[in-house]
């Protein structure tokens, strides 16, 4: 069991070192990375498409990486904003890693990009423990997912710099209890900002853009304080956060079991939505 634990710690430690180096290099380039995490179907892509469009209208140099197990659908949608977009197909891997992001920063990210939005794989378990080198970590939850989602996935919500509620236009119809949700968030991440959005109704439009630009301008980010008692991640795995690795941006990363698909390639397949269908790099 010790060897298994050592391997998990080694994998996460290597990722964290790469993430910290990437964060420093992005800072030197004048780029802020925003890591977006959520469950599948939360409305993450719709919100990001809107934010990219607003950034383009305002003349803010932005780009986006979007990760998925399969299909180019998200990249095709995001490319409608006019921003540079690249799809990363993970071939079954349920999260992005810092080395995968670095590959695209080194070979694809346009010079002068001020904000890089990374849409992580739709999953609130595996991606939560992997620092990508972001300066702003945003966790999204739709009103249809239930008020106790932060308690079920405390690692994801507990490490967030910002929590975004999506599809708020239907909150009343689905019986969403905003106070209960905010209370659950406060239990795992005291003091973190919670904002309400609706891509359809336009509520909260520009919130991600404004928060990211503030970080780019030097504004401090919320520093999550992970509980020192073990918490369950929704799959019966308990993780103590007293030994989390803190970086200069307040990221604490626990060391859970790694969820790697046996056939996943180390950097994923890359799909450029502006090129012919089926073309990968």
PDB file of C-alpha atoms in Angstrom:
ATOM      1  CA  UNK A   1       0.000   0.000   0.000  1.00  0.00           C
ATOM      2  CA  UNK A   2       2.912   2.336   0.706  1.00  0.00           C
ATOM      3  CA  UNK A   3       4.192   1.921  -2.846  1.00  0.00           C
ATOM      4  CA  UNK A   4       0.777   2.826  -4.255  1.00  0.00           C
ATOM      5  CA  UNK A   5       0.607   5.905  -2.015  1.00  0.00           C
ATOM      6  CA  UNK A   6       4.133   6.911  -2.986  1.00  0.00           C
ATOM      7  CA  UNK A   7       3.238   6.609  -6.675  1.00  0.00           C
ATOM      8  CA  UNK A   8       0.166   8.816  -6.258  1.00  0.00           C
ATOM      9  CA  UNK A   9       2.180  11.436  -4.426  1.00  0.00           C
ATOM     10  CA  UNK A  10       4.918  11.298  -7.051  1.00  0.00           C
ATOM     11  CA  UNK A  11       2.443  11.833  -9.891  1.00  0.00           C
ATOM     12  CA  UNK A  12       0.814  14.838  -8.205  1.00  0.00           C
ATOM     13  CA  UNK A  13       4.137  16.321  -7.092  1.00  0.00           C
ATOM     14  CA  UNK A  14       5.504  16.156 -10.639  1.00  0.00           C
ATOM     15  CA  UNK A  15       2.342  17.802 -11.951  1.00  0.00           C
ATOM     16  CA  UNK A  16       2.506  20.560  -9.312  1.00  0.00           C
ATOM     17  CA  UNK A  17       6.121  21.364 -10.171  1.00  0.00           C
ATOM     18  CA  UNK A  18       5.212  21.653 -13.838  1.00  0.00           C
ATOM     19  CA  UNK A  19       2.173  23.790 -13.017  1.00  0.00           C
ATOM     20  CA  UNK A  20       4.178  26.217 -10.914  1.00  0.00           C
ATOM     21  CA  UNK A  21       6.800  26.607 -13.654  1.00  0.00           C
ATOM     22  CA  UNK A  22       4.079  27.175 -16.257  1.00  0.00           C
ATOM     23  CA  UNK A  23       2.346  29.761 -14.067  1.00  0.00           C
ATOM     24  CA  UNK A  24       5.578  31.715 -13.782  1.00  0.00           C
ATOM     25  CA  UNK A  25       6.207  31.548 -17.524  1.00  0.00           C
ATOM     26  CA  UNK A  26       2.677  32.694 -18.317  1.00  0.00           C
ATOM     27  CA  UNK A  27       3.099  35.594 -15.906  1.00  0.00           C
ATOM     28  CA  UNK A  28       6.279  36.588 -17.737  1.00  0.00           C
ATOM     29  CA  UNK A  29       4.298  36.539 -20.998  1.00  0.00           C
ATOM     30  CA  UNK A  30       1.544  38.660 -19.491  1.00  0.00           C
ATOM     31  CA  UNK A  31      -1.027  35.850 -19.669  1.00  0.00           C
ATOM     32  CA  UNK A  32      -3.488  34.785 -16.984  1.00  0.00           C
ATOM     33  CA  UNK A  33      -4.883  31.252 -17.172  1.00  0.00           C
ATOM     34  CA  UNK A  34      -8.409  30.539 -15.925  1.00  0.00           C
ATOM     35  CA  UNK A  35      -9.272  26.895 -15.144  1.00  0.00           C
ATOM     36  CA  UNK A  36     -13.006  26.093 -15.403  1.00  0.00           C
ATOM     37  CA  UNK A  37     -14.316  22.976 -13.643  1.00  0.00           C
ATOM     38  CA  UNK A  38     -17.829  21.570 -13.488  1.00  0.00           C
ATOM     39  CA  UNK A  39     -20.017  18.523 -13.964  1.00  0.00           C
ATOM     40  CA  UNK A  40     -21.129  17.618 -17.504  1.00  0.00           C
ATOM     41  CA  UNK A  41     -24.117  19.663 -18.650  1.00  0.00           C
ATOM     42  CA  UNK A  42     -23.606  22.541 -16.225  1.00  0.00           C
ATOM     43  CA  UNK A  43     -23.643  25.159 -18.978  1.00  0.00           C
ATOM     44  CA  UNK A  44     -19.891  25.751 -18.822  1.00  0.00           C
ATOM     45  CA  UNK A  45     -19.435  25.888 -22.604  1.00  0.00           C
ATOM     46  CA  UNK A  46     -22.372  28.270 -23.104  1.00  0.00           C
ATOM     47  CA  UNK A  47     -21.035  30.649 -20.463  1.00  0.00           C
ATOM     48  CA  UNK A  48     -17.512  30.508 -21.868  1.00  0.00           C
ATOM     49  CA  UNK A  49     -18.752  31.160 -25.411  1.00  0.00           C
ATOM     50  CA  UNK A  50     -20.489  34.298 -24.153  1.00  0.00           C
ATOM     51  CA  UNK A  51     -17.428  35.488 -22.223  1.00  0.00           C
ATOM     52  CA  UNK A  52     -15.129  34.962 -25.213  1.00  0.00           C
ATOM     53  CA  UNK A  53     -17.510  36.948 -27.390  1.00  0.00           C
ATOM     54  CA  UNK A  54     -17.550  39.812 -24.899  1.00  0.00           C
ATOM     55  CA  UNK A  55     -13.773  39.772 -24.699  1.00  0.00           C
ATOM     56  CA  UNK A  56     -13.522  40.032 -28.470  1.00  0.00           C
ATOM     57  CA  UNK A  57     -15.959  42.950 -28.522  1.00  0.00           C
ATOM     58  CA  UNK A  58     -13.856  44.734 -25.937  1.00  0.00           C
ATOM     59  CA  UNK A  59     -10.626  44.038 -27.780  1.00  0.00           C
ATOM     60  CA  UNK A  60      -9.193  41.794 -25.067  1.00  0.00           C
ATOM     61  CA  UNK A  61      -6.789  39.194 -26.536  1.00  0.00           C
ATOM     62  CA  UNK A  62      -8.212  35.851 -25.387  1.00  0.00           C
ATOM     63  CA  UNK A  63      -7.853  32.186 -26.299  1.00  0.00           C
ATOM     64  CA  UNK A  64      -9.427  28.948 -25.106  1.00  0.00           C
ATOM     65  CA  UNK A  65      -8.468  25.327 -24.688  1.00  0.00           C
ATOM     66  CA  UNK A  66     -11.369  22.918 -24.235  1.00  0.00           C
ATOM     67  CA  UNK A  67     -10.916  19.311 -23.143  1.00  0.00           C
ATOM     68  CA  UNK A  68     -13.227  16.371 -23.656  1.00  0.00           C
ATOM     69  CA  UNK A  69     -13.081  12.598 -23.855  1.00  0.00           C
ATOM     70  CA  UNK A  70     -14.341  12.673 -27.449  1.00  0.00           C
ATOM     71  CA  UNK A  71     -15.893  14.924 -30.143  1.00  0.00           C
ATOM     72  CA  UNK A  72     -14.976  18.423 -31.309  1.00  0.00           C
ATOM     73  CA  UNK A  73     -18.383  19.861 -30.403  1.00  0.00           C
ATOM     74  CA  UNK A  74     -17.246  22.253 -27.684  1.00  0.00           C
ATOM     75  CA  UNK A  75     -14.403  23.724 -29.735  1.00  0.00           C
ATOM     76  CA  UNK A  76     -16.743  24.247 -32.686  1.00  0.00           C
ATOM     77  CA  UNK A  77     -19.146  26.174 -30.451  1.00  0.00           C
ATOM     78  CA  UNK A  78     -16.430  28.269 -28.825  1.00  0.00           C
ATOM     79  CA  UNK A  79     -14.821  29.104 -32.163  1.00  0.00           C
ATOM     80  CA  UNK A  80     -18.007  30.990 -33.103  1.00  0.00           C
ATOM     81  CA  UNK A  81     -16.807  33.738 -30.771  1.00  0.00           C
ATOM     82  CA  UNK A  82     -13.913  34.487 -33.120  1.00  0.00           C
ATOM     83  CA  UNK A  83     -11.335  33.717 -30.440  1.00  0.00           C
ATOM     84  CA  UNK A  84      -8.491  31.255 -31.066  1.00  0.00           C
ATOM     85  CA  UNK A  85      -9.721  27.877 -29.805  1.00  0.00           C
ATOM     86  CA  UNK A  86      -8.237  24.427 -29.644  1.00  0.00           C
ATOM     87  CA  UNK A  87      -9.889  21.150 -28.634  1.00  0.00           C
ATOM     88  CA  UNK A  88      -7.927  18.578 -26.653  1.00  0.00           C
ATOM     89  CA  UNK A  89      -9.237  15.014 -26.883  1.00  0.00           C
ATOM     90  CA  UNK A  90      -8.051  13.137 -23.798  1.00  0.00           C
ATOM     91  CA  UNK A  91      -8.806   9.620 -25.093  1.00  0.00           C
ATOM     92  CA  UNK A  92     -10.523   8.573 -21.889  1.00  0.00           C
ATOM     93  CA  UNK A  93      -8.393  10.515 -19.394  1.00  0.00           C
ATOM     94  CA  UNK A  94     -10.831  12.227 -17.030  1.00  0.00           C
ATOM     95  CA  UNK A  95      -8.796  15.365 -16.389  1.00  0.00           C
ATOM     96  CA  UNK A  96      -6.184  17.682 -17.827  1.00  0.00           C
ATOM     97  CA  UNK A  97      -2.650  17.861 -16.456  1.00  0.00           C
ATOM     98  CA  UNK A  98      -0.182  20.717 -16.493  1.00  0.00           C
ATOM     99  CA  UNK A  99       2.054  19.007 -19.077  1.00  0.00           C
ATOM    100  CA  UNK A 100      -0.869  18.739 -21.484  1.00  0.00           C
ATOM    101  CA  UNK A 101      -1.595  22.453 -21.184  1.00  0.00           C
ATOM    102  CA  UNK A 102       2.087  23.330 -21.532  1.00  0.00           C
ATOM    103  CA  UNK A 103       2.256  21.514 -24.871  1.00  0.00           C
ATOM    104  CA  UNK A 104      -0.292  23.946 -26.301  1.00  0.00           C
ATOM    105  CA  UNK A 105       1.124  27.027 -24.620  1.00  0.00           C
ATOM    106  CA  UNK A 106       4.492  26.228 -26.215  1.00  0.00           C
ATOM    107  CA  UNK A 107       3.215  25.396 -29.707  1.00  0.00           C
ATOM    108  CA  UNK A 108      -0.115  27.138 -30.241  1.00  0.00           C
ATOM    109  CA  UNK A 109      -1.005  29.964 -27.837  1.00  0.00           C
ATOM    110  CA  UNK A 110      -0.907  33.227 -29.810  1.00  0.00           C
ATOM    111  CA  UNK A 111       1.603  35.844 -28.698  1.00  0.00           C
ATOM    112  CA  UNK A 112       0.030  38.672 -26.768  1.00  0.00           C
ATOM    113  CA  UNK A 113      -2.794  36.545 -25.338  1.00  0.00           C
ATOM    114  CA  UNK A 114      -3.926  38.248 -22.151  1.00  0.00           C
ATOM    115  CA  UNK A 115      -6.387  35.600 -20.925  1.00  0.00           C
ATOM    116  CA  UNK A 116      -6.312  31.850 -21.564  1.00  0.00           C
ATOM    117  CA  UNK A 117      -9.522  30.074 -20.569  1.00  0.00           C
ATOM    118  CA  UNK A 118      -9.199  26.318 -20.073  1.00  0.00           C
ATOM    119  CA  UNK A 119     -12.425  24.325 -20.076  1.00  0.00           C
ATOM    120  CA  UNK A 120     -11.512  21.189 -18.164  1.00  0.00           C
ATOM    121  CA  UNK A 121     -13.094  17.776 -18.679  1.00  0.00           C
ATOM    122  CA  UNK A 122     -16.661  17.661 -17.305  1.00  0.00           C
ATOM    123  CA  UNK A 123     -15.929  16.046 -13.951  1.00  0.00           C
ATOM    124  CA  UNK A 124     -15.762  17.288 -10.354  1.00  0.00           C
ATOM    125  CA  UNK A 125     -13.491  14.544  -9.005  1.00  0.00           C
ATOM    126  CA  UNK A 126     -10.276  14.003 -10.980  1.00  0.00           C
ATOM    127  CA  UNK A 127      -9.666  17.563 -12.278  1.00  0.00           C
ATOM    128  CA  UNK A 128      -9.977  19.025  -8.780  1.00  0.00           C
ATOM    129  CA  UNK A 129      -6.589  17.720  -7.675  1.00  0.00           C
ATOM    130  CA  UNK A 130      -4.577  18.810 -10.715  1.00  0.00           C
ATOM    131  CA  UNK A 131      -3.091  22.289 -10.768  1.00  0.00           C
ATOM    132  CA  UNK A 132      -2.738  23.333 -14.418  1.00  0.00           C
ATOM    133  CA  UNK A 133      -0.743  26.482 -13.763  1.00  0.00           C
ATOM    134  CA  UNK A 134      -3.867  28.635 -13.518  1.00  0.00           C
ATOM    135  CA  UNK A 135      -4.072  31.904 -11.630  1.00  0.00           C
ATOM    136  CA  UNK A 136      -7.866  31.710 -11.289  1.00  0.00           C
ATOM    137  CA  UNK A 137      -9.783  28.503 -10.590  1.00  0.00           C
ATOM    138  CA  UNK A 138     -13.532  28.675 -11.178  1.00  0.00           C
ATOM    139  CA  UNK A 139     -16.005  25.939 -10.244  1.00  0.00           C
ATOM    140  CA  UNK A 140     -19.456  26.033 -11.811  1.00  0.00           C
ATOM    141  CA  UNK A 141     -22.693  24.355 -10.750  1.00  0.00           C
ATOM    142  CA  UNK A 142     -26.095  24.621 -12.396  1.00  0.00           C
ATOM    143  CA  UNK A 143     -29.294  25.108 -10.425  1.00  0.00           C
ATOM    144  CA  UNK A 144     -30.439  21.674 -11.597  1.00  0.00           C
ATOM    145  CA  UNK A 145     -27.636  19.851  -9.777  1.00  0.00           C
ATOM    146  CA  UNK A 146     -28.828  20.299  -6.200  1.00  0.00           C
ATOM    147  CA  UNK A 147     -27.807  22.517  -3.319  1.00  0.00           C
ATOM    148  CA  UNK A 148     -25.552  19.901  -1.683  1.00  0.00           C
ATOM    149  CA  UNK A 149     -23.110  19.581  -4.598  1.00  0.00           C
ATOM    150  CA  UNK A 150     -20.346  21.465  -2.713  1.00  0.00           C
ATOM    151  CA  UNK A 151     -20.631  19.017   0.186  1.00  0.00           C
ATOM    152  CA  UNK A 152     -20.470  16.035  -2.153  1.00  0.00           C
ATOM    153  CA  UNK A 153     -17.415  17.407  -3.951  1.00  0.00           C
ATOM    154  CA  UNK A 154     -15.552  19.397  -1.287  1.00  0.00           C
ATOM    155  CA  UNK A 155     -12.162  19.170  -2.984  1.00  0.00           C
ATOM    156  CA  UNK A 156     -13.445  20.838  -6.157  1.00  0.00           C
ATOM    157  CA  UNK A 157     -15.420  23.547  -4.384  1.00  0.00           C
ATOM    158  CA  UNK A 158     -12.932  23.859  -1.521  1.00  0.00           C
ATOM    159  CA  UNK A 159     -10.097  24.870  -3.858  1.00  0.00           C
ATOM    160  CA  UNK A 160     -12.101  27.352  -5.933  1.00  0.00           C
ATOM    161  CA  UNK A 161     -11.216  31.032  -6.166  1.00  0.00           C
ATOM    162  CA  UNK A 162     -14.706  31.723  -7.521  1.00  0.00           C
ATOM    163  CA  UNK A 163     -17.955  29.725  -7.594  1.00  0.00           C
ATOM    164  CA  UNK A 164     -20.416  30.354 -10.416  1.00  0.00           C
ATOM    165  CA  UNK A 165     -24.053  29.257 -10.393  1.00  0.00           C
ATOM    166  CA  UNK A 166     -25.378  28.725 -13.934  1.00  0.00           C
ATOM    167  CA  UNK A 167     -28.875  28.533 -15.471  1.00  0.00           C
ATOM    168  CA  UNK A 168     -30.210  30.836 -12.768  1.00  0.00           C
ATOM    169  CA  UNK A 169     -33.142  31.812 -14.996  1.00  0.00           C
ATOM    170  CA  UNK A 170     -34.768  28.458 -14.178  1.00  0.00           C
ATOM    171  CA  UNK A 171     -33.886  28.440 -10.472  1.00  0.00           C
ATOM    172  CA  UNK A 172     -37.465  28.968  -9.333  1.00  0.00           C
ATOM    173  CA  UNK A 173     -38.833  26.363 -11.729  1.00  0.00           C
ATOM    174  CA  UNK A 174     -36.511  23.642 -10.417  1.00  0.00           C
ATOM    175  CA  UNK A 175     -36.831  24.676  -6.768  1.00  0.00           C
ATOM    176  CA  UNK A 176     -33.214  25.749  -6.324  1.00  0.00           C
ATOM    177  CA  UNK A 177     -32.508  26.849  -2.739  1.00  0.00           C
ATOM    178  CA  UNK A 178     -29.894  29.570  -3.127  1.00  0.00           C
ATOM    179  CA  UNK A 179     -29.384  30.039   0.611  1.00  0.00           C
ATOM    180  CA  UNK A 180     -28.778  26.325   1.122  1.00  0.00           C
ATOM    181  CA  UNK A 181     -26.263  26.281  -1.737  1.00  0.00           C
ATOM    182  CA  UNK A 182     -24.390  29.274  -0.373  1.00  0.00           C
ATOM    183  CA  UNK A 183     -24.349  27.635   3.052  1.00  0.00           C
ATOM    184  CA  UNK A 184     -22.868  24.458   1.594  1.00  0.00           C
ATOM    185  CA  UNK A 185     -20.189  26.435  -0.231  1.00  0.00           C
ATOM    186  CA  UNK A 186     -19.317  28.305   2.963  1.00  0.00           C
ATOM    187  CA  UNK A 187     -18.772  25.027   4.791  1.00  0.00           C
ATOM    188  CA  UNK A 188     -16.009  23.885   2.431  1.00  0.00           C
ATOM    189  CA  UNK A 189     -14.624  27.249   1.284  1.00  0.00           C
ATOM    190  CA  UNK A 190     -15.410  30.113   3.684  1.00  0.00           C
ATOM    191  CA  UNK A 191     -15.366  33.537   2.086  1.00  0.00           C
ATOM    192  CA  UNK A 192     -15.294  32.482  -1.551  1.00  0.00           C
ATOM    193  CA  UNK A 193     -17.418  34.640  -3.867  1.00  0.00           C
ATOM    194  CA  UNK A 194     -20.545  33.030  -5.344  1.00  0.00           C
ATOM    195  CA  UNK A 195     -22.011  34.673  -8.452  1.00  0.00           C
ATOM    196  CA  UNK A 196     -25.285  33.945 -10.268  1.00  0.00           C
ATOM    197  CA  UNK A 197     -25.391  33.664 -14.059  1.00  0.00           C
ATOM    198  CA  UNK A 198     -27.734  32.781 -16.900  1.00  0.00           C
ATOM    199  CA  UNK A 199     -26.347  32.578 -20.412  1.00  0.00           C
ATOM    200  CA  UNK A 200     -29.868  32.585 -21.833  1.00  0.00           C
ATOM    201  CA  UNK A 201     -31.074  35.632 -19.878  1.00  0.00           C
ATOM    202  CA  UNK A 202     -27.729  37.431 -19.861  1.00  0.00           C
ATOM    203  CA  UNK A 203     -27.546  37.574 -16.067  1.00  0.00           C
ATOM    204  CA  UNK A 204     -23.973  37.811 -14.834  1.00  0.00           C
ATOM    205  CA  UNK A 205     -22.658  38.446 -18.343  1.00  0.00           C
ATOM    206  CA  UNK A 206     -18.974  39.313 -18.264  1.00  0.00           C
ATOM    207  CA  UNK A 207     -18.368  38.051 -14.732  1.00  0.00           C
ATOM    208  CA  UNK A 208     -15.578  35.660 -15.734  1.00  0.00           C
ATOM    209  CA  UNK A 209     -14.002  38.252 -17.977  1.00  0.00           C
ATOM    210  CA  UNK A 210     -14.055  40.917 -15.271  1.00  0.00           C
ATOM    211  CA  UNK A 211     -12.629  38.631 -12.589  1.00  0.00           C
ATOM    212  CA  UNK A 212      -9.883  37.379 -14.906  1.00  0.00           C
ATOM    213  CA  UNK A 213      -8.951  40.908 -15.993  1.00  0.00           C
ATOM    214  CA  UNK A 214      -8.787  41.954 -12.342  1.00  0.00           C
ATOM    215  CA  UNK A 215      -6.303  39.155 -11.651  1.00  0.00           C
ATOM    216  CA  UNK A 216      -4.332  40.216 -14.724  1.00  0.00           C
ATOM    217  CA  UNK A 217      -4.193  43.731 -13.273  1.00  0.00           C
ATOM    218  CA  UNK A 218      -2.759  42.377 -10.024  1.00  0.00           C
ATOM    219  CA  UNK A 219      -5.849  42.010  -7.856  1.00  0.00           C
ATOM    220  CA  UNK A 220      -5.468  39.313  -5.179  1.00  0.00           C
ATOM    221  CA  UNK A 221      -7.453  36.115  -5.528  1.00  0.00           C
ATOM    222  CA  UNK A 222      -9.417  34.441  -2.755  1.00  0.00           C
ATOM    223  CA  UNK A 223      -7.184  32.067  -0.806  1.00  0.00           C
ATOM    224  CA  UNK A 224      -9.078  28.831  -0.136  1.00  0.00           C
ATOM    225  CA  UNK A 225      -8.612  27.299   3.293  1.00  0.00           C
ATOM    226  CA  UNK A 226      -9.072  23.565   3.015  1.00  0.00           C
ATOM    227  CA  UNK A 227     -10.439  21.823   6.101  1.00  0.00           C
ATOM    228  CA  UNK A 228      -7.794  19.942   8.064  1.00  0.00           C
ATOM    229  CA  UNK A 229     -10.179  17.097   8.754  1.00  0.00           C
ATOM    230  CA  UNK A 230     -10.650  14.374   6.166  1.00  0.00           C
ATOM    231  CA  UNK A 231     -13.506  14.976   3.747  1.00  0.00           C
ATOM    232  CA  UNK A 232     -15.263  12.622   1.385  1.00  0.00           C
ATOM    233  CA  UNK A 233     -15.085  13.323  -2.329  1.00  0.00           C
ATOM    234  CA  UNK A 234     -18.361  11.632  -3.167  1.00  0.00           C
ATOM    235  CA  UNK A 235     -16.796   8.266  -3.988  1.00  0.00           C
ATOM    236  CA  UNK A 236     -15.957   7.144  -0.498  1.00  0.00           C
ATOM    237  CA  UNK A 237     -12.315   8.233  -0.778  1.00  0.00           C
ATOM    238  CA  UNK A 238     -11.305  10.354   2.201  1.00  0.00           C
ATOM    239  CA  UNK A 239      -8.659  13.006   1.682  1.00  0.00           C
ATOM    240  CA  UNK A 240      -6.957  14.914   4.457  1.00  0.00           C
ATOM    241  CA  UNK A 241      -6.202  18.450   3.341  1.00  0.00           C
ATOM    242  CA  UNK A 242      -3.806  19.384   6.073  1.00  0.00           C
ATOM    243  CA  UNK A 243      -0.953  18.246   3.825  1.00  0.00           C
ATOM    244  CA  UNK A 244      -2.140  20.070   0.722  1.00  0.00           C
ATOM    245  CA  UNK A 245       0.521  21.784  -1.376  1.00  0.00           C
ATOM    246  CA  UNK A 246       0.010  25.543  -1.367  1.00  0.00           C
ATOM    247  CA  UNK A 247       1.402  27.637  -4.176  1.00  0.00           C
ATOM    248  CA  UNK A 248       1.770  31.371  -4.305  1.00  0.00           C
ATOM    249  CA  UNK A 249      -1.768  31.566  -5.711  1.00  0.00           C
ATOM    250  CA  UNK A 250      -3.355  29.704  -2.846  1.00  0.00           C
ATOM    251  CA  UNK A 251      -3.862  26.382  -4.626  1.00  0.00           C
ATOM    252  CA  UNK A 252      -3.931  23.467  -2.243  1.00  0.00           C
ATOM    253  CA  UNK A 253      -3.783  20.111  -3.980  1.00  0.00           C
ATOM    254  CA  UNK A 254      -4.572  16.929  -2.128  1.00  0.00           C
ATOM    255  CA  UNK A 255      -3.285  13.604  -3.383  1.00  0.00           C
ATOM    256  CA  UNK A 256      -6.178  11.330  -4.292  1.00  0.00           C
ATOM    257  CA  UNK A 257      -6.119   8.225  -6.407  1.00  0.00           C
ATOM    258  CA  UNK A 258      -5.167   9.000  -9.977  1.00  0.00           C
ATOM    259  CA  UNK A 259      -7.874   8.144 -12.511  1.00  0.00           C
ATOM    260  CA  UNK A 260      -5.926   7.428 -15.679  1.00  0.00           C
ATOM    261  CA  UNK A 261      -7.355   5.609 -18.674  1.00  0.00           C
ATOM    262  CA  UNK A 262      -4.952   2.742 -19.573  1.00  0.00           C
ATOM    263  CA  UNK A 263      -4.758   3.824 -23.212  1.00  0.00           C
ATOM    264  CA  UNK A 264      -4.600   7.591 -22.767  1.00  0.00           C
ATOM    265  CA  UNK A 265      -1.740   9.346 -24.507  1.00  0.00           C
ATOM    266  CA  UNK A 266       0.314  11.732 -22.367  1.00  0.00           C
ATOM    267  CA  UNK A 267      -0.736  14.942 -24.132  1.00  0.00           C
ATOM    268  CA  UNK A 268      -4.099  13.981 -25.627  1.00  0.00           C
ATOM    269  CA  UNK A 269      -5.167  14.415 -29.241  1.00  0.00           C
ATOM    270  CA  UNK A 270      -5.349  18.020 -30.327  1.00  0.00           C
ATOM    271  CA  UNK A 271      -8.122  19.183 -32.625  1.00  0.00           C
ATOM    272  CA  UNK A 272      -8.118  22.565 -34.327  1.00  0.00           C
ATOM    273  CA  UNK A 273     -11.768  23.457 -35.139  1.00  0.00           C
ATOM    274  CA  UNK A 274     -10.648  25.862 -37.843  1.00  0.00           C
ATOM    275  CA  UNK A 275      -9.167  23.042 -39.878  1.00  0.00           C
ATOM    276  CA  UNK A 276     -10.910  20.304 -41.822  1.00  0.00           C
ATOM    277  CA  UNK A 277     -13.090  17.843 -39.860  1.00  0.00           C
ATOM    278  CA  UNK A 278     -11.211  14.881 -38.490  1.00  0.00           C
ATOM    279  CA  UNK A 279      -7.787  16.539 -38.713  1.00  0.00           C
ATOM    280  CA  UNK A 280      -5.697  16.134 -35.585  1.00  0.00           C
ATOM    281  CA  UNK A 281      -2.208  17.236 -34.700  1.00  0.00           C
TER     282      UNK A 281
END
